[in-house]
Amino acid sequence: MSEFHRLEALTQQLLAAARKAGADQADAVALEAAAVSVDVRAGHLEHAERAEGVEIGLRVLIGGRQACVSASDRSQRTIEEMAARAVAMAREAPVDDTLGLAEPGQLARDTDSARLDLCDHGPEPSPEALQELALRAEAAALAVEGVSQIESASAGHSQRRMWLAASNGFSAGYGRSGHSLSTVAITGEGLGMERDWAGESRVHAADMPAPEEIGRLAAERTVARRGARKPPTGAFPILYDERVASGLIGHLVGAVNGASVARGASWLRDALGEQILPRGFELREDPHRPRYGSSRLFDGEGLATAPRLIVADGVLQGWTLDLATGRKLGMDSTASAMRGAGQPPSPGVTNLELTAGDRTREELIREMGRGLVVTSMLGASINGTTGDYSRGAGGFWVENGEIAYPVNECTIAGNLRDMLLRVTAANDLPDWRGMRVPSLLVEGMTVAGE
């Protein structure tokens, strides 16, 4: 029996047990994953790990009530106990009339994910091959003048298969592969120590950059941070480097998530059809992008996914919805349900892309005159209801349109609604990211430094 047939059989066992236990509706997930990772340090293997297993999950619905259970044991006895426990839990849960499976006519018909090319069919890399990749990255980083040590160089590979089945007749699955490589370098000593990193991940090994490229980039980023100090305090323009700009747009994405909107806990809850980015900006979701790890033909409730515009010409077009949040808001699902083994569906996004500008990052820095380029962030204080924003940041101070010195230990603050209306995009749209966002210049933010 093939791996997918085994997973499909497990979901059908779960559904049969749920019906027998008294569920009105049910859906089931079977996940199988295997991953190997290798860490090297100082030219030697430091840590190697392999993990693999199967997890099964069951959601039952009874009269507007639901419950979810999961397990790693796949025996028939466990499956029957899961179904009985889920039904008992659901009968004690509060009633929510928006809960329920998709109607058969809503379900995806095209479920063959082969055209998305999500699996690398080449041989699985051995631990020795992964170790060699990590050692090459480490050596390239150490060759850069100013690097005092390499904190870690890591390489990994993973394979994941999933099958989703429901009592409404849906039954389909897909597999994914993943390759990753990262390096963390250190410069200086003691209180003067600074670190930075570089890393990449791809579905296919053929799409990965060379280990030397990753190691060298980590080292160059690290060396550039030598002598970092606090910047001035005041109101300045801030350029979010493309390394961190996706986080800024991530706050927008979170605010248009139907779960937040339905709770009234979103700073964009009244903004549908309004300008939330400058004119000319589009924020597009494309779940069908080949060779991207988060692509998918159907969502966690079996609905067909499709490309959509979240923002068009700067205007908010719609929320991100699964079936339940769509019903709460009187709208159709956007086929955005995400699903794990032990949790009910919830809305989420895949493969986002923000419109790039026509000027380079360097040109935007020259136009800043005096301000801050942010390349790293830590900590966050975000008010999800008002959009008030405050985050720790590090990066580079700009004087007279040129980078003057590296900075750390500062805080940047503003209001997200105002900030996003004042963004200018560079033309450095990154590739191979689940959220492709170029560097973004934001005028008039508060910097707290010295």
Tab-separated table of C-alpha atoms in Angstrom:
chain	number	residue	atom	x	y	z
A	1	MET	CA	0.000	0.000	0.000
A	2	SER	CA	1.447	3.373	-0.968
A	3	GLU	CA	2.055	6.024	1.684
A	4	PHE	CA	-0.949	8.064	0.556
A	5	HIS	CA	-3.223	5.014	0.547
A	6	ARG	CA	-2.178	4.323	4.125
A	7	LEU	CA	-2.975	7.887	5.195
A	8	GLU	CA	-6.287	7.834	3.307
A	9	ALA	CA	-7.225	4.572	5.016
A	10	LEU	CA	-6.538	6.108	8.429
A	11	THR	CA	-8.841	9.078	7.719
A	12	GLN	CA	-11.619	6.732	6.591
A	13	GLN	CA	-11.208	4.692	9.779
A	14	LEU	CA	-11.539	7.887	11.808
A	15	LEU	CA	-14.682	8.965	9.947
A	16	ALA	CA	-16.281	5.537	10.378
A	17	ALA	CA	-15.511	5.584	14.106
A	18	ALA	CA	-16.972	9.114	14.418
A	19	ARG	CA	-20.220	8.072	12.715
A	20	LYS	CA	-20.456	5.010	14.945
A	21	ALA	CA	-19.890	7.173	18.057
A	22	GLY	CA	-22.766	9.487	17.100
A	23	ALA	CA	-21.237	12.432	15.243
A	24	ASP	CA	-23.472	14.335	12.807
A	25	GLN	CA	-20.484	15.458	10.729
A	26	ALA	CA	-16.757	14.829	10.925
A	27	ASP	CA	-13.469	15.468	9.175
A	28	ALA	CA	-10.167	13.729	9.700
A	29	VAL	CA	-6.502	14.462	9.016
A	30	ALA	CA	-3.560	12.074	8.781
A	31	LEU	CA	-0.064	13.566	8.684
A	32	GLU	CA	3.233	11.792	8.088
A	33	ALA	CA	6.530	13.637	8.389
A	34	ALA	CA	10.234	12.832	8.431
A	35	ALA	CA	13.015	15.343	8.991
A	36	VAL	CA	16.771	15.207	9.420
A	37	SER	CA	18.966	18.120	10.550
A	38	VAL	CA	22.714	18.509	11.045
A	39	ASP	CA	24.572	21.259	12.955
A	40	VAL	CA	28.322	21.814	12.673
A	41	ARG	CA	30.666	24.026	14.619
A	42	ALA	CA	34.427	24.637	14.393
A	43	GLY	CA	34.703	22.185	11.511
A	44	HIS	CA	33.097	19.288	13.346
A	45	LEU	CA	29.669	17.736	13.694
A	46	GLU	CA	27.942	19.179	16.755
A	47	HIS	CA	24.434	17.742	16.534
A	48	ALA	CA	22.454	15.466	14.230
A	49	GLU	CA	18.803	14.615	14.605
A	50	ARG	CA	16.216	12.602	12.743
A	51	ALA	CA	12.522	12.658	13.600
A	52	GLU	CA	9.652	10.888	11.935
A	53	GLY	CA	6.127	9.884	12.775
A	54	VAL	CA	2.451	9.882	11.925
A	55	GLU	CA	-0.198	12.020	13.606
A	56	ILE	CA	-3.941	11.627	13.202
A	57	GLY	CA	-6.634	14.153	14.047
A	58	LEU	CA	-10.427	14.056	14.194
A	59	ARG	CA	-12.991	16.844	14.370
A	60	VAL	CA	-16.618	15.975	15.118
A	61	LEU	CA	-19.682	18.225	14.894
A	62	ILE	CA	-22.963	17.622	16.684
A	63	GLY	CA	-25.788	20.147	16.515
A	64	GLY	CA	-23.562	23.248	16.211
A	65	ARG	CA	-21.006	21.944	18.680
A	66	GLN	CA	-17.512	20.744	17.808
A	67	ALA	CA	-14.489	19.075	19.364
A	68	CYS	CA	-11.044	18.085	18.085
A	69	VAL	CA	-8.755	15.284	19.247
A	70	SER	CA	-5.428	13.966	17.976
A	71	ALA	CA	-3.042	11.078	18.609
A	72	SER	CA	0.164	9.509	17.329
A	73	ASP	CA	-1.013	5.931	17.926
A	74	ARG	CA	-2.877	4.546	14.903
A	75	SER	CA	-4.385	1.378	16.360
A	76	GLN	CA	-8.094	0.680	15.841
A	77	ARG	CA	-8.610	0.815	19.598
A	78	THR	CA	-7.083	4.314	19.775
A	79	ILE	CA	-9.179	5.491	16.832
A	80	GLU	CA	-12.375	4.274	18.500
A	81	GLU	CA	-11.372	5.907	21.797
A	82	MET	CA	-10.618	9.165	19.979
A	83	ALA	CA	-14.048	9.179	18.356
A	84	ALA	CA	-15.845	8.451	21.626
A	85	ARG	CA	-13.878	11.141	23.467
A	86	ALA	CA	-14.464	13.720	20.717
A	87	VAL	CA	-18.209	13.096	20.683
A	88	ALA	CA	-18.382	13.368	24.473
A	89	MET	CA	-16.416	16.637	24.373
A	90	ALA	CA	-18.572	18.068	21.591
A	91	ARG	CA	-21.771	17.400	23.538
A	92	GLU	CA	-20.432	19.624	26.342
A	93	ALA	CA	-19.191	22.401	24.032
A	94	PRO	CA	-21.120	25.657	23.474
A	95	VAL	CA	-23.386	25.891	20.431
A	96	ASP	CA	-22.087	27.861	17.440
A	97	ASP	CA	-24.440	27.812	14.474
A	98	THR	CA	-21.702	28.940	12.093
A	99	LEU	CA	-19.839	25.635	12.492
A	100	GLY	CA	-20.248	22.988	9.824
A	101	LEU	CA	-18.623	21.294	6.863
A	102	ALA	CA	-18.758	22.567	3.297
A	103	GLU	CA	-21.673	21.587	1.104
A	104	PRO	CA	-20.693	18.937	-1.487
A	105	GLY	CA	-21.087	21.479	-4.308
A	106	GLN	CA	-18.477	23.758	-2.678
A	107	LEU	CA	-15.714	21.145	-2.677
A	108	ALA	CA	-12.618	21.270	-4.867
A	109	ARG	CA	-12.690	18.959	-7.868
A	110	ASP	CA	-9.068	19.426	-8.988
A	111	THR	CA	-7.050	17.893	-6.158
A	112	ASP	CA	-4.028	16.499	-8.019
A	113	SER	CA	-1.170	18.616	-6.700
A	114	ALA	CA	1.402	17.185	-9.101
A	115	ARG	CA	1.299	20.343	-11.252
A	116	LEU	CA	2.407	22.416	-8.249
A	117	ASP	CA	5.684	20.424	-8.169
A	118	LEU	CA	5.815	20.338	-4.359
A	119	CYS	CA	8.007	17.232	-4.035
A	120	ASP	CA	11.674	16.814	-4.849
A	121	HIS	CA	11.880	13.341	-6.358
A	122	GLY	CA	15.651	13.227	-6.183
A	123	PRO	CA	17.386	11.028	-3.609
A	124	GLU	CA	17.048	12.101	0.003
A	125	PRO	CA	20.320	13.708	1.140
A	126	SER	CA	22.289	11.613	3.597
A	127	PRO	CA	23.392	13.042	6.961
A	128	GLU	CA	26.936	13.064	5.572
A	129	ALA	CA	25.834	15.139	2.578
A	130	LEU	CA	24.013	17.601	4.851
A	131	GLN	CA	27.079	17.844	7.067
A	132	GLU	CA	29.232	18.676	4.032
A	133	LEU	CA	26.839	21.477	3.009
A	134	ALA	CA	26.944	22.955	6.516
A	135	LEU	CA	30.748	22.728	6.663
A	136	ARG	CA	31.049	24.542	3.322
A	137	ALA	CA	28.814	27.345	4.580
A	138	GLU	CA	30.791	27.598	7.819
A	139	ALA	CA	34.131	27.730	5.994
A	140	ALA	CA	32.896	30.482	3.687
A	141	ALA	CA	31.745	32.545	6.670
A	142	LEU	CA	35.028	32.104	8.539
A	143	ALA	CA	36.942	33.266	5.468
A	144	VAL	CA	35.441	36.760	5.777
A	145	GLU	CA	37.753	39.120	7.658
A	146	GLY	CA	36.327	40.270	10.986
A	147	VAL	CA	34.360	37.115	11.836
A	148	SER	CA	35.529	35.813	15.220
A	149	GLN	CA	33.494	32.601	15.293
A	150	ILE	CA	30.534	30.768	13.804
A	151	GLU	CA	27.742	30.177	16.264
A	152	SER	CA	26.175	27.503	14.061
A	153	ALA	CA	25.875	26.237	10.521
A	154	SER	CA	22.894	23.988	9.918
A	155	ALA	CA	21.461	21.969	7.040
A	156	GLY	CA	18.224	20.024	6.930
A	157	HIS	CA	15.795	18.066	4.792
A	158	SER	CA	12.165	17.165	5.374
A	159	GLN	CA	9.314	15.286	3.746
A	160	ARG	CA	5.666	15.676	4.698
A	161	ARG	CA	2.490	14.004	3.500
A	162	MET	CA	-1.064	14.932	4.437
A	163	TRP	CA	-4.510	13.463	3.756
A	164	LEU	CA	-7.810	15.190	4.542
A	165	ALA	CA	-11.184	13.431	4.415
A	166	ALA	CA	-14.642	14.494	5.555
A	167	SER	CA	-18.126	13.054	5.887
A	168	ASN	CA	-19.300	15.381	3.075
A	169	GLY	CA	-17.353	13.217	0.608
A	170	PHE	CA	-14.106	15.152	0.317
A	171	SER	CA	-10.938	13.045	0.272
A	172	ALA	CA	-7.554	14.243	-1.012
A	173	GLY	CA	-3.969	14.821	0.005
A	174	TYR	CA	-0.551	16.027	-1.062
A	175	GLY	CA	3.115	15.782	-0.168
A	176	ARG	CA	5.847	18.371	0.268
A	177	SER	CA	9.624	18.272	0.517
A	178	GLY	CA	11.946	20.848	2.014
A	179	HIS	CA	15.655	21.690	1.970
A	180	SER	CA	17.196	24.295	4.271
A	181	LEU	CA	20.591	25.779	5.105
A	182	SER	CA	21.531	28.561	7.527
A	183	THR	CA	24.568	30.139	9.173
A	184	VAL	CA	24.922	32.394	12.237
A	185	ALA	CA	28.206	34.338	12.497
A	186	ILE	CA	29.702	36.383	15.350
A	187	THR	CA	32.088	39.331	15.353
A	188	GLY	CA	33.819	40.899	18.342
A	189	GLU	CA	34.018	39.680	21.930
A	190	GLY	CA	32.246	40.188	25.237
A	191	LEU	CA	29.976	43.236	25.402
A	192	GLY	CA	31.132	44.233	21.916
A	193	MET	CA	29.898	41.018	20.354
A	194	GLU	CA	27.471	41.253	17.421
A	195	ARG	CA	25.834	38.491	15.408
A	196	ASP	CA	23.810	38.122	12.237
A	197	TRP	CA	22.694	35.294	10.016
A	198	ALA	CA	21.598	34.147	6.579
A	199	GLY	CA	19.449	31.203	5.597
A	200	GLU	CA	17.389	29.822	2.744
A	201	SER	CA	14.835	27.069	2.246
A	202	ARG	CA	13.389	25.547	-0.918
A	203	VAL	CA	11.149	22.685	-2.005
A	204	HIS	CA	13.770	21.476	-4.495
A	205	ALA	CA	17.477	21.116	-3.809
A	206	ALA	CA	18.185	22.409	-7.329
A	207	ASP	CA	16.688	25.788	-6.347
A	208	MET	CA	18.959	26.242	-3.306
A	209	PRO	CA	21.829	28.752	-3.493
A	210	ALA	CA	25.364	27.472	-2.946
A	211	PRO	CA	26.382	26.967	0.720
A	212	GLU	CA	29.284	29.376	0.176
A	213	GLU	CA	26.830	32.117	-0.805
A	214	ILE	CA	24.819	31.664	2.402
A	215	GLY	CA	27.886	31.512	4.645
A	216	ARG	CA	29.488	34.551	3.054
A	217	LEU	CA	26.280	36.606	3.311
A	218	ALA	CA	25.899	35.738	7.008
A	219	ALA	CA	29.477	36.839	7.635
A	220	GLU	CA	29.202	40.073	5.668
A	221	ARG	CA	26.008	41.010	7.494
A	222	THR	CA	27.697	40.284	10.810
A	223	VAL	CA	30.880	42.242	10.119
A	224	ALA	CA	28.797	45.236	9.041
A	225	ARG	CA	27.378	45.345	12.576
A	226	ARG	CA	30.729	45.909	14.313
A	227	GLY	CA	30.667	48.873	16.676
A	228	ALA	CA	26.859	49.141	16.817
A	229	ARG	CA	25.489	51.827	19.110
A	230	LYS	CA	22.208	53.535	19.920
A	231	PRO	CA	20.798	56.013	17.375
A	232	PRO	CA	19.416	59.475	18.201
A	233	THR	CA	15.896	59.888	19.558
A	234	GLY	CA	13.295	61.690	17.490
A	235	ALA	CA	10.936	61.468	14.509
A	236	PHE	CA	12.693	60.087	11.412
A	237	PRO	CA	11.981	58.130	8.228
A	238	ILE	CA	12.566	54.406	8.608
A	239	LEU	CA	13.486	51.981	5.842
A	240	TYR	CA	12.422	48.415	6.572
A	241	ASP	CA	14.958	46.229	4.775
A	242	GLU	CA	13.397	43.430	2.736
A	243	ARG	CA	14.616	41.020	5.435
A	244	VAL	CA	12.045	42.470	7.862
A	245	ALA	CA	9.548	44.330	5.635
A	246	SER	CA	7.342	41.227	5.434
A	247	GLY	CA	6.759	41.548	9.175
A	248	LEU	CA	5.238	44.997	8.674
A	249	ILE	CA	2.867	43.675	5.998
A	250	GLY	CA	2.231	40.689	8.243
A	251	HIS	CA	0.493	43.021	10.696
A	252	LEU	CA	-1.843	44.091	7.878
A	253	VAL	CA	-2.479	40.451	6.986
A	254	GLY	CA	-3.322	39.658	10.597
A	255	ALA	CA	-5.725	42.591	10.790
A	256	VAL	CA	-7.730	41.372	7.764
A	257	ASN	CA	-7.961	37.815	9.122
A	258	GLY	CA	-11.633	36.953	9.523
A	259	ALA	CA	-11.108	35.521	13.000
A	260	SER	CA	-9.887	38.915	14.277
A	261	VAL	CA	-12.521	40.847	12.345
A	262	ALA	CA	-15.376	38.652	13.636
A	263	ARG	CA	-14.206	39.284	17.231
A	264	GLY	CA	-14.015	43.033	16.595
A	265	ALA	CA	-10.348	42.838	17.575
A	266	SER	CA	-8.825	44.279	14.399
A	267	TRP	CA	-7.569	47.800	13.743
A	268	LEU	CA	-8.902	47.376	10.177
A	269	ARG	CA	-12.333	46.050	11.195
A	270	ASP	CA	-14.135	49.033	9.589
A	271	ALA	CA	-11.789	49.457	6.615
A	272	LEU	CA	-13.351	47.210	3.956
A	273	GLY	CA	-13.392	49.160	0.688
A	274	GLU	CA	-11.142	51.887	2.130
A	275	GLN	CA	-7.631	53.049	1.287
A	276	ILE	CA	-5.129	51.245	3.532
A	277	LEU	CA	-2.014	51.493	1.298
A	278	PRO	CA	-0.989	54.210	-1.152
A	279	ARG	CA	-2.508	54.079	-4.621
A	280	GLY	CA	-0.763	51.696	-6.979
A	281	PHE	CA	-0.153	49.025	-4.343
A	282	GLU	CA	-1.499	45.504	-4.715
A	283	LEU	CA	-1.270	42.720	-2.154
A	284	ARG	CA	-1.888	39.481	-4.000
A	285	GLU	CA	-2.245	35.899	-2.774
A	286	ASP	CA	-1.395	33.085	-5.188
A	287	PRO	CA	-1.751	29.604	-3.671
A	288	HIS	CA	-0.901	27.972	-7.016
A	289	ARG	CA	2.700	29.129	-7.414
A	290	PRO	CA	4.754	26.064	-8.502
A	291	ARG	CA	7.690	24.875	-6.364
A	292	TYR	CA	6.694	27.054	-3.387
A	293	GLY	CA	6.365	25.138	-0.128
A	294	SER	CA	3.040	26.632	0.980
A	295	SER	CA	1.189	26.271	-2.349
A	296	ARG	CA	-2.015	24.206	-2.351
A	297	LEU	CA	-4.992	23.440	-4.598
A	298	PHE	CA	-7.471	23.050	-1.734
A	299	ASP	CA	-7.730	24.447	1.766
A	300	GLY	CA	-8.169	22.767	5.137
A	301	GLU	CA	-11.908	22.368	4.544
A	302	GLY	CA	-11.666	20.961	1.009
A	303	LEU	CA	-12.529	24.167	-0.882
A	304	ALA	CA	-10.712	25.042	-4.109
A	305	THR	CA	-8.111	27.769	-3.629
A	306	ALA	CA	-7.593	30.538	-6.181
A	307	PRO	CA	-5.442	33.651	-6.615
A	308	ARG	CA	-7.033	36.774	-5.128
A	309	LEU	CA	-6.294	40.416	-4.445
A	310	ILE	CA	-6.419	41.366	-0.770
A	311	VAL	CA	-5.542	44.971	-1.650
A	312	ALA	CA	-6.046	46.549	-5.107
A	313	ASP	CA	-4.772	50.059	-5.904
A	314	GLY	CA	-4.301	50.514	-2.154
A	315	VAL	CA	-7.949	49.654	-1.329
A	316	LEU	CA	-8.852	46.743	0.957
A	317	GLN	CA	-10.865	44.216	-1.080
A	318	GLY	CA	-11.853	41.610	1.486
A	319	TRP	CA	-11.155	39.531	4.546
A	320	THR	CA	-9.344	36.201	4.820
A	321	LEU	CA	-12.107	33.703	5.647
A	322	ASP	CA	-12.750	30.058	6.341
A	323	LEU	CA	-16.295	28.668	6.402
A	324	ALA	CA	-17.084	29.562	10.025
A	325	THR	CA	-15.717	33.124	9.972
A	326	GLY	CA	-17.383	33.695	6.597
A	327	ARG	CA	-20.742	32.671	8.045
A	328	LYS	CA	-20.187	34.926	11.059
A	329	LEU	CA	-19.606	37.881	8.733
A	330	GLY	CA	-22.271	36.949	6.181
A	331	MET	CA	-19.697	36.247	3.444
A	332	ASP	CA	-18.379	33.318	1.446
A	333	SER	CA	-15.203	31.556	2.490
A	334	THR	CA	-12.094	32.663	0.592
A	335	ALA	CA	-10.864	29.025	0.768
A	336	SER	CA	-8.321	30.104	3.356
A	337	ALA	CA	-8.779	27.427	6.030
A	338	MET	CA	-5.597	26.116	7.651
A	339	ARG	CA	-5.749	22.856	9.560
A	340	GLY	CA	-3.554	20.881	11.919
A	341	ALA	CA	-4.234	17.497	13.429
A	342	GLY	CA	-5.347	18.760	16.822
A	343	GLN	CA	-7.019	22.078	15.991
A	344	PRO	CA	-10.152	23.135	14.112
A	345	PRO	CA	-9.775	25.069	10.838
A	346	SER	CA	-8.801	28.734	11.031
A	347	PRO	CA	-8.134	31.352	8.316
A	348	GLY	CA	-4.622	31.825	6.951
A	349	VAL	CA	-2.770	32.938	3.812
A	350	THR	CA	-0.169	31.516	1.424
A	351	ASN	CA	2.222	33.022	-1.110
A	352	LEU	CA	1.646	36.758	-0.721
A	353	GLU	CA	3.270	39.375	-2.930
A	354	LEU	CA	3.306	43.154	-2.490
A	355	THR	CA	3.840	45.470	-5.469
A	356	ALA	CA	7.467	46.506	-5.879
A	357	GLY	CA	8.530	50.090	-6.586
A	358	ASP	CA	10.769	51.460	-9.341
A	359	ARG	CA	13.667	52.741	-7.223
A	360	THR	CA	16.497	50.805	-5.628
A	361	ARG	CA	16.970	50.423	-1.897
A	362	GLU	CA	20.068	52.637	-2.176
A	363	GLU	CA	18.087	55.384	-3.918
A	364	LEU	CA	15.509	55.363	-1.113
A	365	ILE	CA	18.308	55.610	1.451
A	366	ARG	CA	19.710	58.654	-0.354
A	367	GLU	CA	16.249	60.240	-0.322
A	368	MET	CA	15.884	59.595	3.424
A	369	GLY	CA	18.623	62.048	4.223
A	370	ARG	CA	18.662	61.223	7.937
A	371	GLY	CA	16.957	58.181	9.410
A	372	LEU	CA	17.126	54.485	10.245
A	373	VAL	CA	17.493	51.344	8.124
A	374	VAL	CA	16.039	48.405	10.078
A	375	THR	CA	17.492	44.956	9.369
A	376	SER	CA	16.472	43.081	12.515
A	377	MET	CA	13.632	43.220	15.029
A	378	LEU	CA	12.955	41.773	18.443
A	379	GLY	CA	10.045	41.935	20.812
A	380	ALA	CA	6.772	43.598	19.964
A	381	SER	CA	4.000	45.588	21.532
A	382	ILE	CA	1.166	45.697	19.026
A	383	ASN	CA	-2.360	46.726	19.982
A	384	GLY	CA	-4.479	44.589	17.663
A	385	THR	CA	-7.536	46.802	18.146
A	386	THR	CA	-5.977	50.264	17.657
A	387	GLY	CA	-2.895	49.438	15.560
A	388	ASP	CA	-0.510	51.162	17.958
A	389	TYR	CA	2.919	49.747	17.214
A	390	SER	CA	6.207	49.542	19.118
A	391	ARG	CA	9.134	47.206	18.418
A	392	GLY	CA	12.769	46.784	19.299
A	393	ALA	CA	15.044	47.170	16.285
A	394	GLY	CA	18.592	47.066	15.005
A	395	GLY	CA	20.135	48.177	11.738
A	396	PHE	CA	22.041	51.203	10.395
A	397	TRP	CA	21.876	54.946	10.925
A	398	VAL	CA	21.741	57.132	7.828
A	399	GLU	CA	23.284	60.627	7.623
A	400	ASN	CA	23.279	62.763	4.482
A	401	GLY	CA	21.737	59.911	2.508
A	402	GLU	CA	24.486	57.423	3.351
A	403	ILE	CA	24.824	54.659	5.929
A	404	ALA	CA	26.933	56.112	8.754
A	405	TYR	CA	27.143	53.384	11.421
A	406	PRO	CA	25.353	50.263	12.731
A	407	VAL	CA	22.785	50.653	15.518
A	408	ASN	CA	21.210	48.434	18.153
A	409	GLU	CA	19.069	48.673	21.274
A	410	CYS	CA	16.524	51.110	19.914
A	411	THR	CA	12.730	51.172	19.732
A	412	ILE	CA	10.604	52.276	16.803
A	413	ALA	CA	6.959	53.273	17.190
A	414	GLY	CA	3.931	54.539	15.301
A	415	ASN	CA	0.379	53.610	14.355
A	416	LEU	CA	0.037	50.918	11.703
A	417	ARG	CA	-2.916	52.535	9.938
A	418	ASP	CA	-0.952	55.763	9.512
A	419	MET	CA	2.334	54.016	8.731
A	420	LEU	CA	0.957	51.910	5.897
A	421	LEU	CA	-0.555	54.926	4.180
A	422	ARG	CA	2.947	56.471	4.019
A	423	VAL	CA	4.983	53.592	2.576
A	424	THR	CA	7.223	53.709	-0.493
A	425	ALA	CA	8.448	50.404	-1.945
A	426	ALA	CA	11.884	49.660	-3.352
A	427	ASN	CA	12.402	47.379	-6.357
A	428	ASP	CA	14.182	44.588	-4.436
A	429	LEU	CA	11.290	42.117	-4.296
A	430	PRO	CA	12.800	38.876	-2.911
A	431	ASP	CA	12.106	35.506	-4.477
A	432	TRP	CA	11.341	32.152	-2.856
A	433	ARG	CA	9.472	33.648	0.114
A	434	GLY	CA	6.016	32.808	1.385
A	435	MET	CA	5.538	36.575	1.730
A	436	ARG	CA	7.367	38.500	-1.005
A	437	VAL	CA	7.743	42.087	0.195
A	438	PRO	CA	10.391	44.597	-0.987
A	439	SER	CA	12.170	47.080	1.268
A	440	LEU	CA	9.669	49.674	2.504
A	441	LEU	CA	10.317	53.308	3.440
A	442	VAL	CA	7.934	54.725	6.085
A	443	GLU	CA	7.945	58.455	6.751
A	444	GLY	CA	7.741	60.092	10.161
A	445	MET	CA	8.105	57.320	12.747
A	446	THR	CA	9.413	57.699	16.284
A	447	VAL	CA	12.855	56.345	17.132
A	448	ALA	CA	13.858	55.966	20.786
A	449	GLY	CA	17.617	55.553	21.132
A	450	GLU	CA	20.060	57.648	23.158
